[in-house]
CSV table of C-alpha atoms in Angstrom, one decimal:
chain,number,residue,atom,x,y,z
A,1,UNK,CA,2.2,15.4,2.8
A,2,UNK,CA,2.6,18.8,1.3
A,3,UNK,CA,4.7,21.0,3.6
A,4,UNK,CA,3.7,24.6,2.3
A,5,UNK,CA,1.6,26.2,-0.5
A,6,UNK,CA,3.7,28.4,-2.9
A,7,UNK,CA,1.9,31.8,-3.7
A,8,UNK,CA,2.9,34.4,-6.2
A,9,UNK,CA,1.1,37.6,-5.7
A,10,UNK,CA,-1.8,35.9,-3.8
A,11,UNK,CA,-2.4,33.3,-6.4
A,12,UNK,CA,-1.5,29.7,-5.6
A,13,UNK,CA,1.2,28.4,-8.1
A,14,UNK,CA,2.3,25.3,-6.4
A,15,UNK,CA,3.4,23.5,-3.2
A,16,UNK,CA,6.5,22.2,-1.5
A,17,UNK,CA,7.0,18.5,-0.3
A,18,UNK,CA,9.9,16.7,1.3
A,19,UNK,CA,12.2,14.9,-1.0
A,20,UNK,CA,12.2,11.2,-0.6
A,21,UNK,CA,15.3,10.0,1.5
A,22,UNK,CA,18.0,8.2,-0.4
A,23,UNK,CA,17.4,5.0,1.6
A,24,UNK,CA,14.1,4.4,-0.3
A,25,UNK,CA,16.0,4.0,-3.6
A,26,UNK,CA,18.2,1.3,-5.1
A,27,UNK,CA,20.4,1.0,-8.0
A,28,UNK,CA,19.8,-1.2,-10.9
A,29,UNK,CA,22.6,-2.1,-13.4
A,30,UNK,CA,21.8,-3.0,-17.0
A,31,UNK,CA,23.3,-6.4,-17.8
A,32,UNK,CA,24.1,-5.3,-21.5
A,33,UNK,CA,25.3,-1.7,-21.2
A,34,UNK,CA,26.4,-1.7,-17.7
A,35,UNK,CA,24.8,1.6,-17.1
A,36,UNK,CA,23.2,2.2,-13.5
A,37,UNK,CA,19.8,3.7,-13.0
A,38,UNK,CA,18.4,4.8,-9.6
A,39,UNK,CA,15.0,3.5,-8.9
A,40,UNK,CA,12.5,4.0,-6.2
A,41,UNK,CA,11.6,1.0,-4.1
A,42,UNK,CA,7.9,1.2,-4.9
A,43,UNK,CA,5.6,-1.4,-3.3
A,44,UNK,CA,5.4,-3.3,-6.6
A,45,UNK,CA,8.8,-4.7,-6.0
A,46,UNK,CA,7.1,-7.0,-3.2
A,47,UNK,CA,5.2,-8.9,-5.9
A,48,UNK,CA,8.1,-9.5,-8.2
A,49,UNK,CA,9.4,-13.0,-8.7
A,50,UNK,CA,12.8,-14.0,-7.6
A,51,UNK,CA,14.1,-14.1,-11.2
A,52,UNK,CA,12.9,-10.4,-11.7
A,53,UNK,CA,14.5,-9.5,-8.5
A,54,UNK,CA,17.8,-11.2,-9.2
A,55,UNK,CA,17.9,-9.6,-12.8
A,56,UNK,CA,17.5,-6.1,-11.1
A,57,UNK,CA,20.1,-6.6,-8.5
A,58,UNK,CA,17.3,-6.3,-6.0
A,59,UNK,CA,17.5,-8.4,-2.8
A,60,UNK,CA,14.6,-10.7,-2.1
A,61,UNK,CA,12.6,-9.5,1.0
A,62,UNK,CA,12.0,-12.2,3.7
A,63,UNK,CA,8.6,-13.0,4.9
A,64,UNK,CA,9.2,-11.4,8.3
A,65,UNK,CA,10.4,-8.0,6.6
A,66,UNK,CA,7.3,-8.4,4.4
A,67,UNK,CA,4.9,-8.6,7.3
A,68,UNK,CA,6.7,-5.7,9.0
A,69,UNK,CA,6.2,-3.4,6.0
A,70,UNK,CA,2.5,-4.6,5.5
A,71,UNK,CA,2.0,-3.8,9.2
A,72,UNK,CA,3.4,-0.3,8.6
A,73,UNK,CA,1.2,0.1,5.7
A,74,UNK,CA,-1.9,-0.8,7.6
A,75,UNK,CA,-0.7,1.5,10.4
A,76,UNK,CA,-0.3,4.4,8.3
A,77,UNK,CA,-3.7,4.1,6.4
A,78,UNK,CA,-5.3,3.5,10.0
A,79,UNK,CA,-3.7,6.7,11.5
A,80,UNK,CA,-5.2,8.6,8.6
A,81,UNK,CA,-8.7,7.0,9.3
A,82,UNK,CA,-8.3,8.0,12.9
A,83,UNK,CA,-8.1,11.6,11.8
A,84,UNK,CA,-11.3,11.2,9.7
A,85,UNK,CA,-9.6,10.7,6.4
A,86,UNK,CA,-10.1,8.2,3.6
A,87,UNK,CA,-6.8,7.4,1.7
A,88,UNK,CA,-8.6,6.1,-1.4
A,89,UNK,CA,-6.2,5.4,-4.3
A,90,UNK,CA,-4.0,2.7,-2.7
A,91,UNK,CA,-1.9,0.8,-5.2
A,92,UNK,CA,1.6,-0.5,-5.9
A,93,UNK,CA,2.9,2.8,-6.8
A,94,UNK,CA,1.2,4.5,-3.8
A,95,UNK,CA,3.9,3.5,-1.2
A,96,UNK,CA,7.7,3.1,-1.1
A,97,UNK,CA,9.9,1.1,1.3
A,98,UNK,CA,13.3,0.9,2.6
A,99,UNK,CA,15.3,-2.1,4.1
A,100,UNK,CA,17.7,-2.8,7.0
A,101,UNK,CA,15.5,-1.9,9.0
A,102,UNK,CA,12.3,-2.1,6.9
A,103,UNK,CA,10.2,1.0,6.9
A,104,UNK,CA,7.5,2.4,4.7
A,105,UNK,CA,6.1,5.6,3.4
A,106,UNK,CA,2.8,6.6,1.7
A,107,UNK,CA,3.1,8.5,-1.7
A,108,UNK,CA,0.6,10.5,-3.8
A,109,UNK,CA,-1.5,11.6,-0.7
A,110,UNK,CA,-3.4,14.3,-2.6
A,111,UNK,CA,-5.9,11.8,-3.4
A,112,UNK,CA,-6.9,11.4,0.2
A,113,UNK,CA,-10.3,13.1,1.3
A,114,UNK,CA,-12.3,14.2,4.4
A,115,UNK,CA,-14.6,11.2,5.2
A,116,UNK,CA,-17.3,13.8,5.9
A,117,UNK,CA,-16.9,15.6,2.5
A,118,UNK,CA,-20.1,14.3,0.6
A,119,UNK,CA,-18.6,15.5,-2.7
A,120,UNK,CA,-15.3,13.5,-2.4
A,121,UNK,CA,-14.3,11.7,-5.5
A,122,UNK,CA,-11.5,9.4,-5.4
A,123,UNK,CA,-9.7,7.3,-8.0
A,124,UNK,CA,-8.9,3.5,-7.9
A,125,UNK,CA,-5.7,2.0,-9.2
A,126,UNK,CA,-6.4,-0.5,-11.9
A,127,UNK,CA,-7.3,-3.8,-10.4
A,128,UNK,CA,-8.0,-2.5,-6.9
A,129,UNK,CA,-11.5,-1.3,-7.1
A,130,UNK,CA,-13.7,-2.7,-4.2
A,131,UNK,CA,-16.9,-4.6,-5.3
A,132,UNK,CA,-19.3,-2.0,-3.8
A,133,UNK,CA,-17.8,0.9,-5.7
A,134,UNK,CA,-19.3,-0.6,-9.1
A,135,UNK,CA,-22.5,0.9,-8.0
A,136,UNK,CA,-21.0,4.2,-7.5
A,137,UNK,CA,-20.6,4.0,-3.6
A,138,UNK,CA,-18.0,6.6,-2.5
A,139,UNK,CA,-14.7,5.2,-0.9
A,140,UNK,CA,-14.7,5.0,2.9
A,141,UNK,CA,-12.9,3.2,5.8
A,142,UNK,CA,-14.3,-0.1,4.5
A,143,UNK,CA,-12.9,0.4,1.0
A,144,UNK,CA,-9.6,1.3,2.4
A,145,UNK,CA,-9.5,-1.9,4.4
A,146,UNK,CA,-10.4,-3.7,1.4
A,147,UNK,CA,-7.5,-2.4,-0.5
A,148,UNK,CA,-5.2,-3.2,2.4
A,149,UNK,CA,-6.5,-6.7,2.2
A,150,UNK,CA,-5.4,-6.9,-1.5
A,151,UNK,CA,-2.1,-5.5,-0.6
A,152,UNK,CA,-1.5,-8.1,2.2
A,153,UNK,CA,-2.5,-11.0,-0.2
A,154,UNK,CA,-0.7,-9.9,-3.1
A,155,UNK,CA,2.6,-9.1,-1.3
A,156,UNK,CA,2.7,-12.3,0.6
A,157,UNK,CA,2.3,-14.1,-2.8
A,158,UNK,CA,4.6,-12.7,-5.2
A,159,UNK,CA,5.2,-13.8,-8.7
A,160,UNK,CA,2.9,-14.6,-11.6
A,161,UNK,CA,-0.7,-13.3,-11.2
A,162,UNK,CA,0.2,-11.5,-7.9
A,163,UNK,CA,-0.9,-8.1,-9.4
A,164,UNK,CA,-4.4,-9.2,-9.7
A,165,UNK,CA,-4.8,-11.8,-7.1
A,166,UNK,CA,-8.1,-11.6,-5.0
A,167,UNK,CA,-8.6,-15.1,-3.6
A,168,UNK,CA,-8.1,-14.8,0.2
A,169,UNK,CA,-7.5,-18.7,0.2
A,170,UNK,CA,-3.9,-18.0,-1.3
A,171,UNK,CA,-2.5,-16.6,2.3
A,172,UNK,CA,-3.2,-19.9,3.7
A,173,UNK,CA,0.4,-21.0,3.4
A,174,UNK,CA,1.7,-17.8,4.8
A,175,UNK,CA,-0.8,-17.0,7.6
A,176,UNK,CA,-2.4,-19.2,10.2
A,177,UNK,CA,-6.2,-19.9,10.2
A,178,UNK,CA,-7.0,-16.8,12.1
A,179,UNK,CA,-5.1,-14.7,9.6
A,180,UNK,CA,-6.6,-16.6,6.6
A,181,UNK,CA,-10.2,-16.0,8.0
A,182,UNK,CA,-9.1,-12.2,8.8
A,183,UNK,CA,-8.0,-11.8,5.1
A,184,UNK,CA,-11.2,-13.4,3.8
A,185,UNK,CA,-13.3,-10.9,5.7
A,186,UNK,CA,-11.1,-8.1,4.6
A,187,UNK,CA,-11.5,-8.7,0.8
A,188,UNK,CA,-15.1,-10.1,1.2
A,189,UNK,CA,-18.1,-8.6,-0.7
A,190,UNK,CA,-19.8,-7.4,2.4
A,191,UNK,CA,-18.2,-4.1,3.8
A,192,UNK,CA,-20.0,-4.5,7.1
A,193,UNK,CA,-18.0,-7.8,7.7
A,194,UNK,CA,-14.7,-6.3,7.0
A,195,UNK,CA,-12.3,-5.7,10.1
A,196,UNK,CA,-10.9,-2.4,10.8
A,197,UNK,CA,-7.5,-1.3,10.1
A,198,UNK,CA,-6.8,-1.5,13.8
A,199,UNK,CA,-7.7,-5.2,13.8
A,200,UNK,CA,-5.6,-5.8,10.8
A,201,UNK,CA,-2.5,-4.0,12.5
A,202,UNK,CA,-2.9,-6.0,15.6
A,203,UNK,CA,-2.9,-9.2,13.8
A,204,UNK,CA,0.1,-8.4,11.7
A,205,UNK,CA,2.0,-7.0,14.7
A,206,UNK,CA,1.2,-10.1,16.6
A,207,UNK,CA,2.5,-12.3,13.8
A,208,UNK,CA,5.8,-10.4,13.6
């Protein structure tokens, strides 16, 4: 979140934000040149296949740590909702994580909006749009939950097709029947049947 507004002669010219801590980055060594590049551990690394991870020198994230990170993502969005906010533009580049121990931060929070603002306009990352938004329905708590469901579904099924996956049955190998049913409601067509972020968090925390 922005920490302070920067003004020059009474005119707003920018803002100050905290730097992301070093533990949310990792080093990638080019196999050909040997050159090392520092990269942010964005959420998208949780959908990479083992070959991609190995080639990048990125350690695989085991299932327990994945569930911890996803629980933290749900908790963060749920906390915003409790304060009356809609996060909106959730995607693989809108969160970053650290390991040992696993922890997660939200990025690009300028897209968040007050739930009670009738003029709010919030973007969707490609492939994350909820079904009801095709009719121009503004984003709300139910759309946030839908996107959380996609994040859970996709991050528990890394590899080919993970970035666009929407079939809730794909978690049946990772979660029990209660979890599969919960994710099915979460990414369902009917917003009224979706659980709350609190319900999602309680389930993931219980599994962990």
